[in-house]
PDB file of C-alpha atoms in Angstrom:
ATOM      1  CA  UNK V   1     -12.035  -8.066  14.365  1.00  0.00           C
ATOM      2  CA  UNK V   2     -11.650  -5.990  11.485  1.00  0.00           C
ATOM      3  CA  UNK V   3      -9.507  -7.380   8.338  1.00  0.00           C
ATOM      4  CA  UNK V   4      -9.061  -7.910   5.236  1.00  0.00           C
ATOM      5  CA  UNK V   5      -8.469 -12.064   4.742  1.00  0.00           C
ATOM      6  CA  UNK V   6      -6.115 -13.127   1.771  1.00  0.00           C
ATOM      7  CA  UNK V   7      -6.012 -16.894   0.256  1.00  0.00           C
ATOM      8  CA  UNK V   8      -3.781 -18.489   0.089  1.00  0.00           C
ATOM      9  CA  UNK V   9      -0.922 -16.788   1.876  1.00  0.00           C
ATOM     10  CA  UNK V  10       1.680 -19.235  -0.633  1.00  0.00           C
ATOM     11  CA  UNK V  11       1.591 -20.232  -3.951  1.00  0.00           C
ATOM     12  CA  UNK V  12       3.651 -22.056  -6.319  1.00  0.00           C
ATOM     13  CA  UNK V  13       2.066 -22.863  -9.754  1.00  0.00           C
ATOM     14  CA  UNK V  14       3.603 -23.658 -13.483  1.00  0.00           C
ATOM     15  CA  UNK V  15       2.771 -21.276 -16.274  1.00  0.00           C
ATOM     16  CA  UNK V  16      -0.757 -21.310 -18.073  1.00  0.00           C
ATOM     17  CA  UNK V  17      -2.039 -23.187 -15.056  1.00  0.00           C
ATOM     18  CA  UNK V  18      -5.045 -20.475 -14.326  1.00  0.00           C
ATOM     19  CA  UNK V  19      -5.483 -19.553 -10.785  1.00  0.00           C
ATOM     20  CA  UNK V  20      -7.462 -17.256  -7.966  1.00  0.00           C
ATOM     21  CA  UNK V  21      -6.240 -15.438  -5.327  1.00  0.00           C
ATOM     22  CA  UNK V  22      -9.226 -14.651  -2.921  1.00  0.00           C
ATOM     23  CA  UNK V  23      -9.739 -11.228  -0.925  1.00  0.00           C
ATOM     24  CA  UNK V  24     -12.542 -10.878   1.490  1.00  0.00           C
ATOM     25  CA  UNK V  25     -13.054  -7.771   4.085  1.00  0.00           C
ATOM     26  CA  UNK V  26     -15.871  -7.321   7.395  1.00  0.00           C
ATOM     27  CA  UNK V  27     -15.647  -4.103   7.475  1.00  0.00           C
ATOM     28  CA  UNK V  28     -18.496  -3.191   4.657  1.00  0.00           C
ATOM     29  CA  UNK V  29     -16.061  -1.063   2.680  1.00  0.00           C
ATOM     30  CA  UNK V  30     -16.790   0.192  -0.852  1.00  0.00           C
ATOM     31  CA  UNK V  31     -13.506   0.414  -2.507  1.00  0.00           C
ATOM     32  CA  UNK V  32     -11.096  -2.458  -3.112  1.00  0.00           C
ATOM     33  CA  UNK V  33      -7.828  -2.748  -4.576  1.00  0.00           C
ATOM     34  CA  UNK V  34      -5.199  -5.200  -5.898  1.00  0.00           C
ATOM     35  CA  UNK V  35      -1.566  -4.635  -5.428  1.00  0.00           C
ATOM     36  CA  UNK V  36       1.861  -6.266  -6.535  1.00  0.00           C
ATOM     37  CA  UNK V  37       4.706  -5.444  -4.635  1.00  0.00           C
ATOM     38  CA  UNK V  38       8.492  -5.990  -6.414  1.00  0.00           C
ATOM     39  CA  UNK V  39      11.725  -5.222  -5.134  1.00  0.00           C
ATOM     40  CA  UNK V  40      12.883  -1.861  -5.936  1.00  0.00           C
ATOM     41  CA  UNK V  41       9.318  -0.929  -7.126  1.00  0.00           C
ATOM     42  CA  UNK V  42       7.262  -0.792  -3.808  1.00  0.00           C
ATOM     43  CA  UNK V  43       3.331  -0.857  -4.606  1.00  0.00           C
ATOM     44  CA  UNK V  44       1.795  -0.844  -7.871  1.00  0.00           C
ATOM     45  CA  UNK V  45      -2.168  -1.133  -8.139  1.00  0.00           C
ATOM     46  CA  UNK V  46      -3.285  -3.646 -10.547  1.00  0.00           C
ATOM     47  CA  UNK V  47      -7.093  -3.427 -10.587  1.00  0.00           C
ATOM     48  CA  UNK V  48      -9.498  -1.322  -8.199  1.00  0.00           C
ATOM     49  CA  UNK V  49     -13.467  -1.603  -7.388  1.00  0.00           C
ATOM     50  CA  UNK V  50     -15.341   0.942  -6.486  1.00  0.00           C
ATOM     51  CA  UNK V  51     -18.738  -0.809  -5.937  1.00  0.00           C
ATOM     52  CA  UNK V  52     -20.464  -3.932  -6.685  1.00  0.00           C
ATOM     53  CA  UNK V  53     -20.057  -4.773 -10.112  1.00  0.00           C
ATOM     54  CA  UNK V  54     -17.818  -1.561 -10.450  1.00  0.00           C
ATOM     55  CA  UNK V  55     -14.103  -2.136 -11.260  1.00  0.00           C
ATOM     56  CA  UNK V  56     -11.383  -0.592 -13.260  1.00  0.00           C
ATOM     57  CA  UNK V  57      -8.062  -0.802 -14.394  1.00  0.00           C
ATOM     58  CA  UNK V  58      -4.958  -0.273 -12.134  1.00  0.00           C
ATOM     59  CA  UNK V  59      -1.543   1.091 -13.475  1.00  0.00           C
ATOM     60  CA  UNK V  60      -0.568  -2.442 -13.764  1.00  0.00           C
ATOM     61  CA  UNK V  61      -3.457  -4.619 -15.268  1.00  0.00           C
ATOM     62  CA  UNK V  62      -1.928  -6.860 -18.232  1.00  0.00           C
ATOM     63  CA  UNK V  63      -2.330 -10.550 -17.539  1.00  0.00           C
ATOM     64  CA  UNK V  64      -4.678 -10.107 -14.365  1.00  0.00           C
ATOM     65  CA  UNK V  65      -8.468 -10.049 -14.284  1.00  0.00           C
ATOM     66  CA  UNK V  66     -10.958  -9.137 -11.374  1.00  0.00           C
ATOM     67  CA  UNK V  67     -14.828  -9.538 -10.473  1.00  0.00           C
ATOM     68  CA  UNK V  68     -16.545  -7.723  -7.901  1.00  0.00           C
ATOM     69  CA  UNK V  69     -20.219  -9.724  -6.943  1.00  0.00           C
ATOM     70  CA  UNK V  70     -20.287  -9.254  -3.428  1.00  0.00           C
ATOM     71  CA  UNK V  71     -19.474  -6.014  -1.719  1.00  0.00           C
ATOM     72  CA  UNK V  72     -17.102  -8.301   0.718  1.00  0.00           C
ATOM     73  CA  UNK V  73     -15.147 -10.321  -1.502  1.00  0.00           C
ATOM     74  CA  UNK V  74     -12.699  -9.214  -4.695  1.00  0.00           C
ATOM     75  CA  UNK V  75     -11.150 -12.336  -6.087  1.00  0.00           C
ATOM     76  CA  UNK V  76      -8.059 -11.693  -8.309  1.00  0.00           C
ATOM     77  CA  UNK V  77      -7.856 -14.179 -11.489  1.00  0.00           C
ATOM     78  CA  UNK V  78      -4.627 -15.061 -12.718  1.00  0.00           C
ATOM     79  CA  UNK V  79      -6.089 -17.087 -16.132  1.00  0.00           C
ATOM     80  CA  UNK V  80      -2.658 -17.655 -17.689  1.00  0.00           C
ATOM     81  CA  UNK V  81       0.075 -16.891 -15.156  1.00  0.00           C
ATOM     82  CA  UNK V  82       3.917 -16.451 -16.670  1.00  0.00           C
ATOM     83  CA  UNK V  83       6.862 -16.140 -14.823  1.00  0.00           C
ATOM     84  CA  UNK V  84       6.583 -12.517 -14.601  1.00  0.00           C
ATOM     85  CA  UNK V  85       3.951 -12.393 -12.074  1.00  0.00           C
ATOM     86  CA  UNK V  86       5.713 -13.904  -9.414  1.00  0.00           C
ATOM     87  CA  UNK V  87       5.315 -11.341  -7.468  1.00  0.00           C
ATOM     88  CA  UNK V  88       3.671 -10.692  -3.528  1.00  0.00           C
ATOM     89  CA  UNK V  89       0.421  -9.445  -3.926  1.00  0.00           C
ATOM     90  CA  UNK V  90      -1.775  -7.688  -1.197  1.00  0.00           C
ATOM     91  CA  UNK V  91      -5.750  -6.401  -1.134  1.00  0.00           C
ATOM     92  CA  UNK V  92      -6.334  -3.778   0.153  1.00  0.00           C
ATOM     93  CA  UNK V  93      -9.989  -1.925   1.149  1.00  0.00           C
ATOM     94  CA  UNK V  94     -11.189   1.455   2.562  1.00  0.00           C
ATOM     95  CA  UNK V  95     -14.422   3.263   2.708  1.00  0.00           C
ATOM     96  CA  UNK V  96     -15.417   6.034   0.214  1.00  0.00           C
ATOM     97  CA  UNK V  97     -18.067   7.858   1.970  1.00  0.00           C
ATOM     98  CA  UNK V  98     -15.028   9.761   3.691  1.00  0.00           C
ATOM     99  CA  UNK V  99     -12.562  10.688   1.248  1.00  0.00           C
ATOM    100  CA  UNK V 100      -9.599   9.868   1.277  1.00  0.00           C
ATOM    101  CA  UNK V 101      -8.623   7.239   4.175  1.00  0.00           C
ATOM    102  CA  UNK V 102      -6.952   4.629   5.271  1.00  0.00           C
ATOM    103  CA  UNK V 103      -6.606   1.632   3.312  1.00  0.00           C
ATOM    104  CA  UNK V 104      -6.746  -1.405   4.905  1.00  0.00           C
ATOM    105  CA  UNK V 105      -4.536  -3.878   3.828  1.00  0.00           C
ATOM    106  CA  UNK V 106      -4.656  -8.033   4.070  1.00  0.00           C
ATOM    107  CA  UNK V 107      -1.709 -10.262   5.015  1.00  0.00           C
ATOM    108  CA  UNK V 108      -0.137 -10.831   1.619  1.00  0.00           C
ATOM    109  CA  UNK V 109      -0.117 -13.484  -1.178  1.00  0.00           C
ATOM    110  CA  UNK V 110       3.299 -14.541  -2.282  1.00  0.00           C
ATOM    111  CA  UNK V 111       2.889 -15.834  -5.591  1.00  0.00           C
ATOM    112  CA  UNK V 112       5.952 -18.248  -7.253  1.00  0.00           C
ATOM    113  CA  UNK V 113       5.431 -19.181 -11.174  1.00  0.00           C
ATOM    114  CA  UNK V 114       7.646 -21.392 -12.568  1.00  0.00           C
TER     115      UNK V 114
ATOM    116  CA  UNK F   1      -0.422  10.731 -13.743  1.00  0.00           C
ATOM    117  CA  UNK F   2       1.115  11.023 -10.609  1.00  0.00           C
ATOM    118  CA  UNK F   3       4.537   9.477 -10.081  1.00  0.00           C
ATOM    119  CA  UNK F   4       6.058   9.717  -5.868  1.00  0.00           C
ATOM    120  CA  UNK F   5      10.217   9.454  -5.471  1.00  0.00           C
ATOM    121  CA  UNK F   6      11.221   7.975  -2.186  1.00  0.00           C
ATOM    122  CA  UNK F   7      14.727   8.242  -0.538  1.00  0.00           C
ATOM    123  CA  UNK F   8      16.611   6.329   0.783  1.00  0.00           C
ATOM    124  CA  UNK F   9      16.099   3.240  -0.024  1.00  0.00           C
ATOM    125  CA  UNK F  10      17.258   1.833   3.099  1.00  0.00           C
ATOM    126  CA  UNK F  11      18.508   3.128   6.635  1.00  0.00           C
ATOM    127  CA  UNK F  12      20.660   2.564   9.299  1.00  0.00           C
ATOM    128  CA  UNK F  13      20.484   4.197  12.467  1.00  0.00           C
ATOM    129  CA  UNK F  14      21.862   3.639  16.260  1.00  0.00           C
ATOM    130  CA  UNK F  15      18.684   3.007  18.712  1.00  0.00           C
ATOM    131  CA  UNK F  16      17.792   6.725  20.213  1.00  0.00           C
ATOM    132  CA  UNK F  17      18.538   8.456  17.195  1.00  0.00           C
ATOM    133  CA  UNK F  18      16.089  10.403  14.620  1.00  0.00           C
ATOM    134  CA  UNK F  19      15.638   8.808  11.056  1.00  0.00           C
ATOM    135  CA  UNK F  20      13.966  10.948   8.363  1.00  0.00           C
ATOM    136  CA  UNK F  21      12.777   9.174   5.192  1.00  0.00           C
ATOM    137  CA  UNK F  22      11.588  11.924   2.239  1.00  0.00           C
ATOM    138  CA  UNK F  23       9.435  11.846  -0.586  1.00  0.00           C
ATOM    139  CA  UNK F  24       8.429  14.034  -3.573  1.00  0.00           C
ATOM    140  CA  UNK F  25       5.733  13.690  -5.807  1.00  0.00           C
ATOM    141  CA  UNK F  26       4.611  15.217  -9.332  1.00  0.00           C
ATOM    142  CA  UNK F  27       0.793  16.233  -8.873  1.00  0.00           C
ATOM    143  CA  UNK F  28      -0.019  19.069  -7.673  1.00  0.00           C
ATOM    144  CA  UNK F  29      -3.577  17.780  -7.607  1.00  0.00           C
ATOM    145  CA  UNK F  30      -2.320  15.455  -4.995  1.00  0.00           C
ATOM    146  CA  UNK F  31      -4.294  16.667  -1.345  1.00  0.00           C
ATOM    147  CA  UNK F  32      -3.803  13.550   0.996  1.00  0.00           C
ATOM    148  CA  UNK F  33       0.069  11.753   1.629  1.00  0.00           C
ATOM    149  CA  UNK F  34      -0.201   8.613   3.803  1.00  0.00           C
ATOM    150  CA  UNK F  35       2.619   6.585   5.304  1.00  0.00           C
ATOM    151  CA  UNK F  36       2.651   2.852   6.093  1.00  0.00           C
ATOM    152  CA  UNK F  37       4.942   0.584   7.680  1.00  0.00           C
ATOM    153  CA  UNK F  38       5.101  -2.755   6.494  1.00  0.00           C
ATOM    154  CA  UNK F  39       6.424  -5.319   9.274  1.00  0.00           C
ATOM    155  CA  UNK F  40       8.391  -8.687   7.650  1.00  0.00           C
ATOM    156  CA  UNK F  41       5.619 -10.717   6.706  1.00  0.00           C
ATOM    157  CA  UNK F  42       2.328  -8.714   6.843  1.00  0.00           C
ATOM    158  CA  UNK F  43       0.748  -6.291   4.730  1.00  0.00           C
ATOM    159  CA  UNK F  44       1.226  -2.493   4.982  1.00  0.00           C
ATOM    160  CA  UNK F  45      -0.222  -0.670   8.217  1.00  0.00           C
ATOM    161  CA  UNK F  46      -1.056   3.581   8.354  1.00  0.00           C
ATOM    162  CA  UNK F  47       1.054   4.761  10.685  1.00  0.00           C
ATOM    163  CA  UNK F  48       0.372   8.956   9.839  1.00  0.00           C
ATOM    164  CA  UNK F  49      -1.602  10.841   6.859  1.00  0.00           C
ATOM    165  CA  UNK F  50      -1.252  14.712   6.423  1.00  0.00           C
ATOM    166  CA  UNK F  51      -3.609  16.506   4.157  1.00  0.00           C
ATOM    167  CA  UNK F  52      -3.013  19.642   1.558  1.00  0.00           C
ATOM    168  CA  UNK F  53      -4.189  22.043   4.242  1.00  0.00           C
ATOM    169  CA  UNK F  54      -1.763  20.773   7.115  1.00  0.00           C
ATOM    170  CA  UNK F  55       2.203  21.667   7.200  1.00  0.00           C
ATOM    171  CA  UNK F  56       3.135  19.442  10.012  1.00  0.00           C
ATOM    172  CA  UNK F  57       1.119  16.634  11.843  1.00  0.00           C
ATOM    173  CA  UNK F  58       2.817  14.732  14.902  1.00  0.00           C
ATOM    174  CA  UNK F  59       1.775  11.659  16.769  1.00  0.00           C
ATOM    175  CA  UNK F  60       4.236  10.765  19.370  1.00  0.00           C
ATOM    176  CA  UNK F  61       7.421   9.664  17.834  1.00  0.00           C
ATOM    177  CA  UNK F  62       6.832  10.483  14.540  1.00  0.00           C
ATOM    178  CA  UNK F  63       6.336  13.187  12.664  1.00  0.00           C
ATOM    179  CA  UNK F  64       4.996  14.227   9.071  1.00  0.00           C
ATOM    180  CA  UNK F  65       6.332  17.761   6.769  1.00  0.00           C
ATOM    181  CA  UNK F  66       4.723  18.615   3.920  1.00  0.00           C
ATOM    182  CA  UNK F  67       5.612  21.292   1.770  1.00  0.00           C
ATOM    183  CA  UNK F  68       3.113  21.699  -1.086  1.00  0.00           C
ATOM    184  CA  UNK F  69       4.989  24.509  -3.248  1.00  0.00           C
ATOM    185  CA  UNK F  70       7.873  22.249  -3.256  1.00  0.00           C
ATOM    186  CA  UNK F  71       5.942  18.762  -3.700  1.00  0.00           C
ATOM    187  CA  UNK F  72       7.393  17.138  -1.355  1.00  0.00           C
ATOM    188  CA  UNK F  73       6.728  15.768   2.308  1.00  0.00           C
ATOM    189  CA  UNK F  74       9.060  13.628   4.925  1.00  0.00           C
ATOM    190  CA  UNK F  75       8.550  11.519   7.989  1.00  0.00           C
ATOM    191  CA  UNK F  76      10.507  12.199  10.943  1.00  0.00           C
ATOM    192  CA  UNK F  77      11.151   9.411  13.338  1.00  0.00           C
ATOM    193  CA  UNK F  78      12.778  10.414  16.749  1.00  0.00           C
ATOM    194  CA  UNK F  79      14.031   8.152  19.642  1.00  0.00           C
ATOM    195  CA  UNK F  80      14.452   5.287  17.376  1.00  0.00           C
ATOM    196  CA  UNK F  81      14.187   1.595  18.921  1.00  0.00           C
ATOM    197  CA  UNK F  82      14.405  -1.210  17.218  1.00  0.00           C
ATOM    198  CA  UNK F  83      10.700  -2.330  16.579  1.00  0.00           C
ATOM    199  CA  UNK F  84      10.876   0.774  14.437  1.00  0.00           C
ATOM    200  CA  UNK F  85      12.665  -1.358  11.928  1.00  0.00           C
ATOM    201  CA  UNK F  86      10.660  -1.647   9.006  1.00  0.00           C
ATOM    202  CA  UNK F  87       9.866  -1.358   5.434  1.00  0.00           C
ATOM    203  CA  UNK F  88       8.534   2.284   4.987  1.00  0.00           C
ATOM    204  CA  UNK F  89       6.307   3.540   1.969  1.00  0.00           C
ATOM    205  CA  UNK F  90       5.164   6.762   1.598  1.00  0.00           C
ATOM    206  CA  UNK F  91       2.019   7.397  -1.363  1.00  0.00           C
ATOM    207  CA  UNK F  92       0.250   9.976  -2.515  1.00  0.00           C
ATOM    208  CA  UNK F  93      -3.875  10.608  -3.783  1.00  0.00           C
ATOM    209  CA  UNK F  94      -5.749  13.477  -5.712  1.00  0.00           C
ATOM    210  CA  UNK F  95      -8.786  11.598  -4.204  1.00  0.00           C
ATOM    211  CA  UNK F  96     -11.364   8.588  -4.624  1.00  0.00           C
ATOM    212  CA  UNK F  97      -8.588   6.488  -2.448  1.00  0.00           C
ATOM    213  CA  UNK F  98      -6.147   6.137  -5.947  1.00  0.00           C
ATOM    214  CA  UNK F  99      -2.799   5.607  -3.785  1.00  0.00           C
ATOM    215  CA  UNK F 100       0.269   6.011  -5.606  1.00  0.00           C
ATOM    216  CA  UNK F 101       3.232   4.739  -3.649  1.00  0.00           C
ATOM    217  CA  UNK F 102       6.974   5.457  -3.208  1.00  0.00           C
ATOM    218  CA  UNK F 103       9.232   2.625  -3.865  1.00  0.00           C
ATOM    219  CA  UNK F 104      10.041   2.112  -0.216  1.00  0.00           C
ATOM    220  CA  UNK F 105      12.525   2.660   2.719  1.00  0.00           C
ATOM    221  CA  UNK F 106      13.987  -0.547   4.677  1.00  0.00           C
ATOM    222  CA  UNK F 107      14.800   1.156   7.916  1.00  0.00           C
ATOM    223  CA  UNK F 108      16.840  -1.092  10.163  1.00  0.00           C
ATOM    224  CA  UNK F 109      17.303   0.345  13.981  1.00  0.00           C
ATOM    225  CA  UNK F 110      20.360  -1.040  15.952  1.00  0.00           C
ATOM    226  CA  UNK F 111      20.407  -1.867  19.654  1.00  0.00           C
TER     227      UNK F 111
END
């Protein structure tokens, strides 16, 4: 089945404590993207990949790191989370060699920091 | 860049009748306007794109406008029923899959 696999679904962590939210997809797309998703804001990209070993900021970047090794997997790195990135975050991937497409999205990562 | 207005924010409707969400955007570079619904607890799903060169594209129920020369484009929803209720986002791209989304329409449908 095709899909985009999120880890963990739920997260609680304390502030400072860095952390990773994993983002794998089987369907051998190029481009991946981070999202955060707040009330009243809808979907704000944070980072986006291109290619292996190809990333770029996001409108929303500050405080968030990625790494792109694998074609499959985009890990999002959280190395000193505050209070204002509790948030739900979602990955999302789609291919390029089509223009614009749709973007497939994973399940969802609701992130708590206390 | 690109910034996409979405209204309403949220909807009520009776099951069986239309619901029309709109959006407007501030690109004109902008050539390709998806819309996803997002179900409670899962991530967002394409449910109907329209391109630049395309006025109207329908699938069934629903139904997307766009009307480049105003910048803006809606999605018509007819014969509501209530697994229509949903979170609704409307985006916009000038290309390379750079989504910019609207800030979202709860749409709840009533038996």
């Amino acid at each position: 089945e095709a899909q985009v696999t999120q880890n963990p679904r739920y997260l609680i962590t304390v502030t400072g404590k860095k952390l990773t939210v994993t983002c794998s997809q089987n369907m051998n797309h190029e481009y991946m993207s981070w999202y955060r998703q707040d009330p009243g804001l809808g979907l704000r990209q944070i980072y986006y990949s291109m290619n292996v070993e190809a990333t770029d900021k996001g409108d929303v970047p500050e405080g968030y790191k990625v790494s792109r090794k694998e074609k499959r997997n985009f890990p999002l790195i959280l190395e000193s989370p505050s209070p204002n990135q509790t948030s739900l975050y979602f990955c999302a991937s789609s291919p390029l060699d089509r223009g614009n497409t749709e973007a497939f999205f994973g399940q969802g990562t609701r992130l708590t920091v206390v | 860049g690109e910034n996409v207005e979405q209204h309403p924010s949220t909807l009520s409707v009776q099951e069986g009748d239309s619901a029309v969400i709109k959006c407007t955007y501030s690109d004109s570079a902008s050539n390709y306007f998806p819309w996803y619904k997002q179900e409670l607890g899962k991530g967002p799903q394409l449910i109907i794109d329209i391109r630049s060169n395309v006025g109207e594209k329908k699938d069934q129920r629903i139904a997307v406008t766009l009307n480049k020369t105003a910048k803006h484009f809606s999605l018509h929803i007819t014969e509501t029923q209530p697994e229509d209720s949903a979170v609704y986002f409307c985006a916009a791209s000038t290309g390379f899959q750079k989504l910019v989304f609207g800030t979202g329409t709860r749409l709840l449908v009533s038996p």
